[in-house]
PDB file of C-alpha atoms in Angstrom:
ATOM      1  CA  MET A   7      65.559  26.717  14.266  1.00 36.00           C
ATOM      2  CA  ARG A   8      68.214  24.048  14.603  1.00 39.00           C
ATOM      3  CA  LEU A   9      65.599  21.415  15.168  1.00 37.00           C
ATOM      4  CA  ARG A  10      63.665  22.327  12.075  1.00 39.00           C
ATOM      5  CA  VAL A  11      66.759  22.270   9.838  1.00 37.00           C
ATOM      6  CA  GLY A  12      67.849  18.946  11.323  1.00 39.00           C
ATOM      7  CA  LEU A  13      64.532  17.367  10.515  1.00 38.00           C
ATOM      8  CA  LEU A  14      64.811  18.706   6.987  1.00 36.00           C
ATOM      9  CA  ALA A  15      68.120  16.965   6.606  1.00 37.00           C
ATOM     10  CA  VAL A  16      66.640  13.679   7.745  1.00 38.00           C
ATOM     11  CA  GLY A  17      63.825  14.013   5.231  1.00 40.00           C
ATOM     12  CA  LEU A  18      66.287  14.654   2.432  1.00 38.00           C
ATOM     13  CA  LEU A  19      68.394  11.669   3.362  1.00 39.00           C
ATOM     14  CA  ILE A  20      65.383   9.415   3.357  1.00 40.00           C
ATOM     15  CA  ALA A  21      64.387  10.717  -0.030  1.00 41.00           C
ATOM     16  CA  GLY A  22      67.729   9.622  -1.477  1.00 48.00           C
ATOM     17  CA  GLY A  23      70.432  12.286  -0.949  1.00 48.00           C
ATOM     18  CA  VAL A  24      71.163  15.896  -0.301  1.00 45.00           C
ATOM     19  CA  PRO A  25      70.772  18.317  -3.227  1.00 48.00           C
ATOM     20  CA  PRO A  26      73.741  20.532  -4.089  1.00 46.00           C
ATOM     21  CA  ALA A  27      71.864  23.629  -3.082  1.00 44.00           C
ATOM     22  CA  ARG A  28      71.473  22.186   0.401  1.00 44.00           C
ATOM     23  CA  ALA A  29      75.009  20.789   0.741  1.00 42.00           C
ATOM     24  CA  GLU A  30      76.142  23.321   3.280  1.00 46.00           C
ATOM     25  CA  LEU A  31      74.075  22.843   6.406  1.00 43.00           C
ATOM     26  CA  SER A  32      74.418  24.354   9.819  1.00 46.00           C
ATOM     27  CA  ARG A  33      75.959  22.581  12.739  1.00 46.00           C
ATOM     28  CA  GLY A  34      72.506  21.865  14.098  1.00 49.00           C
ATOM     29  CA  SER A  35      71.643  19.874  11.005  1.00 47.00           C
ATOM     30  CA  LEU A  36      74.787  17.778  11.254  1.00 47.00           C
ATOM     31  CA  LEU A  37      73.659  16.606  14.650  1.00 48.00           C
ATOM     32  CA  ALA A  38      70.974  14.609  12.940  1.00 48.00           C
ATOM     33  CA  LEU A  39      73.368  12.640  10.721  1.00 48.00           C
ATOM     34  CA  PRO A  40      74.661  10.284  13.443  1.00 50.00           C
ATOM     35  CA  LEU A  41      71.101   9.173  14.045  1.00 50.00           C
ATOM     36  CA  LEU A  42      71.106   7.500  10.636  1.00 48.00           C
ATOM     37  CA  ALA A  43      74.707   6.340  10.534  1.00 52.00           C
ATOM     38  CA  GLU A  44      74.136   2.978  12.160  1.00 54.00           C
ATOM     39  CA  ALA A  45      70.689   2.296  10.734  1.00 51.00           C
ATOM     40  CA  GLU A  46      70.589  -0.154   7.837  1.00 59.00           C
ATOM     41  CA  ARG A  47      67.544   1.485   6.241  1.00 61.00           C
ATOM     42  CA  PRO A  48      65.320   4.211   7.521  1.00 58.00           C
ATOM     43  CA  GLU A  49      61.642   3.367   7.824  1.00 62.00           C
ATOM     44  CA  LEU A  50      58.710   5.707   7.856  1.00 56.00           C
ATOM     45  CA  VAL A  51      55.910   4.603  10.168  1.00 57.00           C
ATOM     46  CA  LEU A  52      52.451   6.132   9.758  1.00 55.00           C
ATOM     47  CA  ALA A  53      49.830   5.876  12.442  1.00 55.00           C
ATOM     48  CA  GLN A  54      46.169   6.783  12.373  1.00 54.00           C
ATOM     49  CA  ARG A  55      44.067   7.641  15.327  1.00 56.00           C
ATOM     50  CA  THR A  56      40.317   7.710  15.336  1.00 55.00           C
ATOM     51  CA  ILE A  57      38.628  10.169  17.613  1.00 52.00           C
ATOM     52  CA  ASP A  58      34.967   9.736  18.389  1.00 55.00           C
ATOM     53  CA  ARG A  59      33.140  12.879  19.300  1.00 53.00           C
ATOM     54  CA  ALA A  60      29.688  12.784  20.815  1.00 54.00           C
ATOM     55  CA  TRP A  61      27.953  16.068  20.099  1.00 52.00           C
ATOM     56  CA  GLY A  62      25.491  17.271  22.643  1.00 54.00           C
ATOM     57  CA  PRO A  63      24.379  20.330  24.510  1.00 54.00           C
ATOM     58  CA  SER A  64      27.167  22.667  25.481  1.00 51.00           C
ATOM     59  CA  ASP A  65      27.642  23.732  29.066  1.00 51.00           C
ATOM     60  CA  ASP A  66      26.127  27.144  28.464  1.00 49.00           C
ATOM     61  CA  SER A  67      23.222  26.037  26.243  1.00 50.00           C
ATOM     62  CA  LEU A  68      19.695  24.983  27.080  1.00 49.00           C
ATOM     63  CA  TYR A  69      17.545  22.962  24.673  1.00 49.00           C
ATOM     64  CA  HIS A  70      13.756  22.738  24.694  1.00 48.00           C
ATOM     65  CA  GLU A  71      11.403  20.565  22.674  1.00 51.00           C
ATOM     66  CA  VAL A  72       8.445  22.612  21.515  1.00 49.00           C
ATOM     67  CA  SER A  73       5.359  21.694  19.499  1.00 56.00           C
ATOM     68  CA  ILE A  74       3.999  23.918  16.770  1.00 57.00           C
ATOM     69  CA  ALA A  75       0.448  24.955  17.543  1.00 59.00           C
ATOM     70  CA  ASP A  76      -2.242  23.546  15.217  1.00 77.00           C
ATOM     71  CA  TRP A  77       0.254  21.411  13.299  1.00 82.00           C
ATOM     72  CA  LYS A  78      -1.357  18.280  11.797  1.00 87.00           C
ATOM     73  CA  SER A  79       0.483  15.068  10.979  1.00 88.00           C
ATOM     74  CA  GLU A  80       0.286  14.445   7.248  1.00 89.00           C
ATOM     75  CA  PRO A  81       0.938  10.657   7.432  1.00 91.00           C
ATOM     76  CA  ALA A  82      -1.702  10.357  10.159  1.00 93.00           C
ATOM     77  CA  ALA A  83      -4.269  12.193   8.062  1.00 92.00           C
ATOM     78  CA  MET A  84      -3.560   9.934   5.094  1.00 93.00           C
ATOM     79  CA  ALA A  85      -3.718   6.731   7.184  1.00 94.00           C
ATOM     80  CA  LEU A  86      -6.970   7.735   8.881  1.00 94.00           C
ATOM     81  CA  SER A  87      -8.706   8.420   5.581  1.00 93.00           C
ATOM     82  CA  ALA A  88      -7.360   5.176   4.133  1.00 93.00           C
ATOM     83  CA  VAL A  89      -9.018   3.206   6.945  1.00 94.00           C
ATOM     84  CA  VAL A  90     -12.203   5.289   7.258  1.00 94.00           C
ATOM     85  CA  PRO A  91     -12.741   7.617   4.279  1.00 94.00           C
ATOM     86  CA  GLY A  92     -13.004  11.224   5.430  1.00 93.00           C
ATOM     87  CA  LEU A  93     -11.622  10.659   8.913  1.00 93.00           C
ATOM     88  CA  GLY A  94      -8.293  12.257   7.996  1.00 92.00           C
ATOM     89  CA  GLN A  95     -10.047  15.354   6.715  1.00 92.00           C
ATOM     90  CA  VAL A  96     -12.063  15.590   9.929  1.00 93.00           C
ATOM     91  CA  TYR A  97      -8.830  15.225  11.911  1.00 92.00           C
ATOM     92  CA  VAL A  98      -7.382  18.207  10.040  1.00 91.00           C
ATOM     93  CA  GLY A  99     -10.581  20.183  10.569  1.00 89.00           C
ATOM     94  CA  GLU A 100     -12.193  19.941   7.130  1.00 88.00           C
ATOM     95  CA  ARG A 101     -15.912  19.118   7.193  1.00 87.00           C
ATOM     96  CA  THR A 102     -15.771  17.959   3.596  1.00 86.00           C
ATOM     97  CA  GLY A 103     -14.418  14.674   4.929  1.00 90.00           C
ATOM     98  CA  TRP A 104     -17.961  13.620   5.793  1.00 93.00           C
ATOM     99  CA  PHE A 105     -18.666  13.412   2.071  1.00 94.00           C
ATOM    100  CA  TYR A 106     -16.117  10.619   1.722  1.00 94.00           C
ATOM    101  CA  THR A 107     -17.531   8.891   4.785  1.00 95.00           C
ATOM    102  CA  LEU A 108     -21.110   8.949   3.498  1.00 95.00           C
ATOM    103  CA  ALA A 109     -20.088   7.968  -0.031  1.00 95.00           C
ATOM    104  CA  GLY A 110     -18.034   5.026   1.248  1.00 95.00           C
ATOM    105  CA  ALA A 111     -20.788   3.863   3.591  1.00 96.00           C
ATOM    106  CA  ALA A 112     -23.350   4.020   0.778  1.00 96.00           C
ATOM    107  CA  ALA A 113     -21.080   2.072  -1.576  1.00 96.00           C
ATOM    108  CA  TRP A 114     -20.404  -0.675   0.971  1.00 96.00           C
ATOM    109  CA  PHE A 115     -24.120  -0.924   1.809  1.00 97.00           C
ATOM    110  CA  GLU A 116     -25.098  -1.216  -1.850  1.00 97.00           C
ATOM    111  CA  SER A 117     -22.448  -3.857  -2.397  1.00 97.00           C
ATOM    112  CA  TRP A 118     -23.700  -5.877   0.566  1.00 97.00           C
ATOM    113  CA  TYR A 119     -27.360  -5.475  -0.352  1.00 97.00           C
ATOM    114  CA  ASN A 120     -26.944  -6.428  -4.016  1.00 97.00           C
ATOM    115  CA  ARG A 121     -24.819  -9.429  -3.149  1.00 96.00           C
ATOM    116  CA  ARG A 122     -27.380 -10.656  -0.634  1.00 96.00           C
ATOM    117  CA  ARG A 123     -30.258 -10.009  -3.027  1.00 97.00           C
ATOM    118  CA  GLY A 124     -28.458 -11.774  -5.845  1.00 96.00           C
ATOM    119  CA  ARG A 125     -27.960 -14.867  -3.727  1.00 95.00           C
ATOM    120  CA  GLU A 126     -31.603 -14.861  -2.694  1.00 96.00           C
ATOM    121  CA  ILE A 127     -32.824 -14.693  -6.304  1.00 96.00           C
ATOM    122  CA  ARG A 128     -30.321 -17.381  -7.298  1.00 94.00           C
ATOM    123  CA  ASP A 129     -31.683 -19.680  -4.614  1.00 94.00           C
ATOM    124  CA  ASP A 130     -35.219 -18.911  -5.837  1.00 95.00           C
ATOM    125  CA  ALA A 131     -34.158 -19.920  -9.345  1.00 94.00           C
ATOM    126  CA  TYR A 132     -32.723 -23.195  -8.104  1.00 93.00           C
ATOM    127  CA  SER A 133     -35.860 -23.900  -6.123  1.00 93.00           C
ATOM    128  CA  TYR A 134     -37.970 -23.116  -9.165  1.00 94.00           C
ATOM    129  CA  ALA A 135     -36.090 -25.631 -11.320  1.00 93.00           C
ATOM    130  CA  GLY A 136     -36.148 -28.161  -8.493  1.00 91.00           C
ATOM    131  CA  ALA A 137     -33.809 -31.019  -7.696  1.00 93.00           C
ATOM    132  CA  PRO A 138     -33.003 -32.864 -10.939  1.00 93.00           C
ATOM    133  CA  THR A 139     -32.991 -36.192  -9.104  1.00 93.00           C
ATOM    134  CA  ASP A 140     -36.748 -35.734  -8.555  1.00 93.00           C
ATOM    135  CA  SER A 141     -38.657 -36.945 -11.620  1.00 89.00           C
ATOM    136  CA  THR A 142     -41.525 -34.521 -10.847  1.00 90.00           C
ATOM    137  CA  ALA A 143     -39.258 -31.441 -10.819  1.00 92.00           C
ATOM    138  CA  ARG A 144     -39.440 -28.863 -13.610  1.00 93.00           C
ATOM    139  CA  PHE A 145     -36.050 -30.158 -14.778  1.00 94.00           C
ATOM    140  CA  SER A 146     -35.071 -33.755 -14.094  1.00 93.00           C
ATOM    141  CA  PHE A 147     -32.584 -36.317 -15.294  1.00 94.00           C
ATOM    142  CA  ASP A 148     -35.357 -38.827 -15.977  1.00 93.00           C
ATOM    143  CA  THR A 149     -37.238 -36.409 -18.247  1.00 92.00           C
ATOM    144  CA  TRP A 150     -34.111 -35.668 -20.257  1.00 91.00           C
ATOM    145  CA  GLU A 151     -33.195 -39.380 -20.593  1.00 92.00           C
ATOM    146  CA  LYS A 152     -36.721 -40.346 -21.750  1.00 91.00           C
ATOM    147  CA  ARG A 153     -36.858 -37.646 -24.410  1.00 90.00           C
ATOM    148  CA  THR A 154     -33.314 -38.004 -25.724  1.00 90.00           C
ATOM    149  CA  GLY A 155     -32.614 -41.655 -25.099  1.00 91.00           C
ATOM    150  CA  GLN A 156     -29.158 -40.709 -23.795  1.00 91.00           C
ATOM    151  CA  SER A 157     -27.443 -41.346 -20.484  1.00 92.00           C
ATOM    152  CA  SER A 158     -27.404 -38.499 -17.971  1.00 91.00           C
ATOM    153  CA  ASP A 159     -24.307 -39.738 -16.130  1.00 93.00           C
ATOM    154  CA  ALA A 160     -22.181 -36.733 -17.161  1.00 92.00           C
ATOM    155  CA  LEU A 161     -24.943 -34.344 -16.161  1.00 92.00           C
ATOM    156  CA  ARG A 162     -25.391 -36.124 -12.826  1.00 94.00           C
ATOM    157  CA  ALA A 163     -21.631 -35.857 -12.167  1.00 94.00           C
ATOM    158  CA  LEU A 164     -21.755 -32.121 -12.935  1.00 93.00           C
ATOM    159  CA  TYR A 165     -24.653 -31.645 -10.525  1.00 93.00           C
ATOM    160  CA  ALA A 166     -22.722 -33.449  -7.764  1.00 93.00           C
ATOM    161  CA  ALA A 167     -19.516 -31.497  -8.384  1.00 93.00           C
ATOM    162  CA  ASP A 168     -20.739 -27.924  -9.003  1.00 93.00           C
ATOM    163  CA  ARG A 169     -24.421 -27.084  -8.690  1.00 91.00           C
ATOM    164  CA  ASN A 170     -23.983 -23.469  -9.779  1.00 91.00           C
ATOM    165  CA  LEU A 171     -22.378 -24.603 -13.023  1.00 92.00           C
ATOM    166  CA  PHE A 172     -25.047 -27.273 -13.457  1.00 94.00           C
ATOM    167  CA  TYR A 173     -27.928 -24.782 -13.283  1.00 93.00           C
ATOM    168  CA  TYR A 174     -26.055 -22.420 -15.597  1.00 91.00           C
ATOM    169  CA  THR A 175     -25.628 -25.265 -18.102  1.00 92.00           C
ATOM    170  CA  ILE A 176     -29.293 -26.323 -18.175  1.00 91.00           C
ATOM    171  CA  ALA A 177     -30.244 -22.682 -18.692  1.00 89.00           C
ATOM    172  CA  ARG A 178     -27.816 -21.877 -21.527  1.00 87.00           C
ATOM    173  CA  ASP A 179     -27.100 -25.184 -23.287  1.00 89.00           C
ATOM    174  CA  GLU A 180     -29.759 -25.876 -25.880  1.00 87.00           C
ATOM    175  CA  SER A 181     -29.103 -29.610 -25.782  1.00 87.00           C
ATOM    176  CA  TYR A 182     -30.595 -29.804 -22.298  1.00 90.00           C
ATOM    177  CA  ARG A 183     -33.879 -28.133 -23.165  1.00 88.00           C
ATOM    178  CA  TRP A 184     -35.453 -31.595 -23.336  1.00 90.00           C
ATOM    179  CA  GLY A 185     -35.043 -31.953 -19.601  1.00 91.00           C
ATOM    180  CA  TRP A 186     -37.693 -29.323 -18.860  1.00 92.00           C
ATOM    181  CA  ALA A 187     -41.140 -30.766 -18.208  1.00 88.00           C
ATOM    182  CA  ASP A 188     -43.056 -28.329 -20.427  1.00 82.00           C
ATOM    183  CA  TYR A 189     -40.586 -28.264 -23.309  1.00 76.00           C
ATOM    184  CA  GLY A 190     -42.407 -28.637 -26.617  1.00 66.00           C
ATOM    185  CA  TYR A 191     -45.555 -27.014 -25.297  1.00 68.00           C
ATOM    186  CA  THR A 192     -44.958 -23.453 -24.030  1.00 68.00           C
ATOM    187  CA  ASP A 193     -41.303 -23.555 -22.793  1.00 80.00           C
ATOM    188  CA  ILE A 194     -42.312 -21.068 -20.069  1.00 89.00           C
ATOM    189  CA  GLN A 195     -40.517 -22.900 -17.264  1.00 90.00           C
ATOM    190  CA  ARG A 196     -37.081 -22.626 -18.850  1.00 90.00           C
ATOM    191  CA  GLU A 197     -37.630 -18.970 -19.779  1.00 90.00           C
ATOM    192  CA  GLN A 198     -38.743 -18.147 -16.245  1.00 92.00           C
ATOM    193  CA  PHE A 199     -35.684 -19.916 -14.846  1.00 94.00           C
ATOM    194  CA  ILE A 200     -33.370 -17.960 -17.190  1.00 93.00           C
ATOM    195  CA  GLU A 201     -35.019 -14.699 -16.158  1.00 94.00           C
ATOM    196  CA  LEU A 202     -34.427 -15.455 -12.479  1.00 94.00           C
ATOM    197  CA  ARG A 203     -30.812 -16.334 -13.120  1.00 93.00           C
ATOM    198  CA  ASP A 204     -30.235 -13.160 -15.164  1.00 93.00           C
ATOM    199  CA  ASN A 205     -31.749 -11.077 -12.389  1.00 95.00           C
ATOM    200  CA  SER A 206     -29.446 -12.761  -9.881  1.00 95.00           C
ATOM    201  CA  GLU A 207     -26.383 -12.154 -12.045  1.00 94.00           C
ATOM    202  CA  SER A 208     -27.381  -8.523 -12.492  1.00 96.00           C
ATOM    203  CA  HIS A 209     -27.441  -7.984  -8.726  1.00 97.00           C
ATOM    204  CA  MET A 210     -24.094  -9.738  -8.293  1.00 96.00           C
ATOM    205  CA  LYS A 211     -22.554  -7.557 -10.994  1.00 96.00           C
ATOM    206  CA  ARG A 212     -23.835  -4.392  -9.309  1.00 97.00           C
ATOM    207  CA  ALA A 213     -22.411  -5.645  -6.022  1.00 97.00           C
ATOM    208  CA  ARG A 214     -18.957  -5.908  -7.617  1.00 96.00           C
ATOM    209  CA  TYR A 215     -19.248  -2.417  -9.085  1.00 97.00           C
ATOM    210  CA  PHE A 216     -20.214  -0.875  -5.749  1.00 97.00           C
ATOM    211  CA  GLN A 217     -17.403  -2.755  -3.993  1.00 96.00           C
ATOM    212  CA  ALA A 218     -14.887  -1.368  -6.483  1.00 96.00           C
ATOM    213  CA  ALA A 219     -16.331   2.117  -5.973  1.00 96.00           C
ATOM    214  CA  ALA A 220     -15.949   1.734  -2.205  1.00 96.00           C
ATOM    215  CA  TRP A 221     -12.251   0.864  -2.522  1.00 96.00           C
ATOM    216  CA  VAL A 222     -11.741   3.806  -4.882  1.00 95.00           C
ATOM    217  CA  ASP A 223     -13.365   6.007  -2.250  1.00 95.00           C
ATOM    218  CA  HIS A 224     -10.800   4.768   0.298  1.00 95.00           C
ATOM    219  CA  LEU A 225      -7.932   5.539  -2.067  1.00 95.00           C
ATOM    220  CA  VAL A 226      -9.167   8.979  -3.114  1.00 94.00           C
ATOM    221  CA  ALA A 227      -9.954   9.929   0.482  1.00 94.00           C
ATOM    222  CA  ALA A 228      -6.445   8.910   1.582  1.00 94.00           C
ATOM    223  CA  VAL A 229      -4.774  11.019  -1.096  1.00 94.00           C
ATOM    224  CA  ASP A 230      -7.065  13.939  -0.373  1.00 93.00           C
ATOM    225  CA  GLY A 231      -6.373  13.564   3.355  1.00 93.00           C
ATOM    226  CA  LEU A 232      -2.671  14.007   2.662  1.00 92.00           C
ATOM    227  CA  ARG A 233      -3.391  17.014   0.452  1.00 91.00           C
ATOM    228  CA  THR A 234      -5.663  18.563   3.065  1.00 91.00           C
ATOM    229  CA  ALA A 235      -3.064  18.198   5.811  1.00 91.00           C
ATOM    230  CA  ARG A 236      -0.333  19.731   3.644  1.00 89.00           C
ATOM    231  CA  ALA A 237      -2.564  22.626   2.683  1.00 87.00           C
ATOM    232  CA  HIS A 238      -3.332  23.140   6.359  1.00 86.00           C
ATOM    233  CA  ASN A 239       0.340  23.090   7.356  1.00 85.00           C
ATOM    234  CA  LEU A 240       1.548  25.256   4.481  1.00 78.00           C
ATOM    235  CA  PRO A 241       1.042  28.627   6.216  1.00 72.00           C
ATOM    236  CA  LEU A 242       2.712  27.253   9.333  1.00 63.00           C
ATOM    237  CA  ARG A 243       5.644  25.930   7.316  1.00 59.00           C
ATOM    238  CA  GLN A 244       6.115  29.269   5.564  1.00 53.00           C
ATOM    239  CA  ASN A 245       6.393  31.050   8.922  1.00 55.00           C
ATOM    240  CA  LEU A 246       9.165  28.747  10.125  1.00 52.00           C
ATOM    241  CA  ASN A 247      12.866  29.511   9.707  1.00 56.00           C
ATOM    242  CA  LEU A 248      15.747  27.214  10.574  1.00 52.00           C
ATOM    243  CA  LYS A 249      18.946  29.070  11.473  1.00 56.00           C
ATOM    244  CA  LEU A 250      22.248  27.247  11.841  1.00 55.00           C
ATOM    245  CA  GLY A 251      25.357  28.598  13.518  1.00 59.00           C
ATOM    246  CA  GLY A 252      28.696  27.534  14.920  1.00 58.00           C
ATOM    247  CA  ARG A 253      31.180  28.727  17.514  1.00 63.00           C
ATOM    248  CA  LEU A 254      33.900  27.537  19.839  1.00 60.00           C
ATOM    249  CA  ASN A 255      32.923  26.553  23.326  1.00 63.00           C
ATOM    250  CA  ARG A 256      35.956  26.125  25.629  1.00 64.00           C
ATOM    251  CA  GLY A 257      38.099  25.263  22.667  1.00 59.00           C
ATOM    252  CA  ASN A 258      35.622  22.774  21.197  1.00 62.00           C
ATOM    253  CA  PRO A 259      33.393  23.397  18.177  1.00 61.00           C
ATOM    254  CA  ALA A 260      29.696  23.792  18.925  1.00 59.00           C
ATOM    255  CA  VAL A 261      26.883  23.784  16.378  1.00 55.00           C
ATOM    256  CA  THR A 262      23.642  25.576  17.107  1.00 59.00           C
ATOM    257  CA  ALA A 263      20.269  25.301  15.382  1.00 55.00           C
ATOM    258  CA  ALA A 264      17.285  27.529  16.044  1.00 57.00           C
ATOM    259  CA  LEU A 265      13.747  27.116  14.758  1.00 50.00           C
ATOM    260  CA  GLU A 266      12.015  30.478  14.569  1.00 55.00           C
ATOM    261  CA  THR A 267       8.394  31.210  13.819  1.00 53.00           C
ATOM    262  CA  ARG A 268       6.802  34.489  12.866  1.00 55.00           C
ATOM    263  CA  PHE A 269       3.418  35.626  14.094  1.00 47.00           C
TER     264      PHE A 269
END
């Protein structure tokens, strides 16, 4: 009791004086006054201590890592279907995933086939028109120069730089109709060339459509793979309970967590 009152007196002196109500102190409190008599100014020193606590198993606890039966990884199902449509669904156990696989395979095949066929028909169209440097070809620079009296230097430069654009130009630009050998008679050669080019472009367009459909199949299958895995895990998740608790173990706090499942 004397020690507590003495410390109170020190605190009051530091604060700036002793209140009247506290003027009469016990002898024990007066013992603290000489401690401050010779000090010029009392100082209050605060210290902070950091304590690191590594939580782990208590001495009387035993931890086990257990796997939940039939649990399917949702990210894995989504990733599998993103790479191979339907594979995530098959991983979960849904046979409907084969629909995505077949649809994606058909789309990629159609894209490949139409692209290849379009290139073949395009090459046939170019062969049909012939090399414009050959005066006997169905379209030639010499034929166009003789009929128009103009120089074909710009057209020759276009043919050297971009042959696809050159053949497109002689098919669509009316000013180059004079370069076709039969122009002015039946004009069948130019019409046949345009028909071949249109057929080629039609196949190339279908190839782009099927390629876009294939990528959409990847995306839809990935999202559905995630949905399928979550639907599969939902009954398992509903039967799981996480219970938290705390107690003292040899004077130290201990936190416990238990994962319970109902059957």
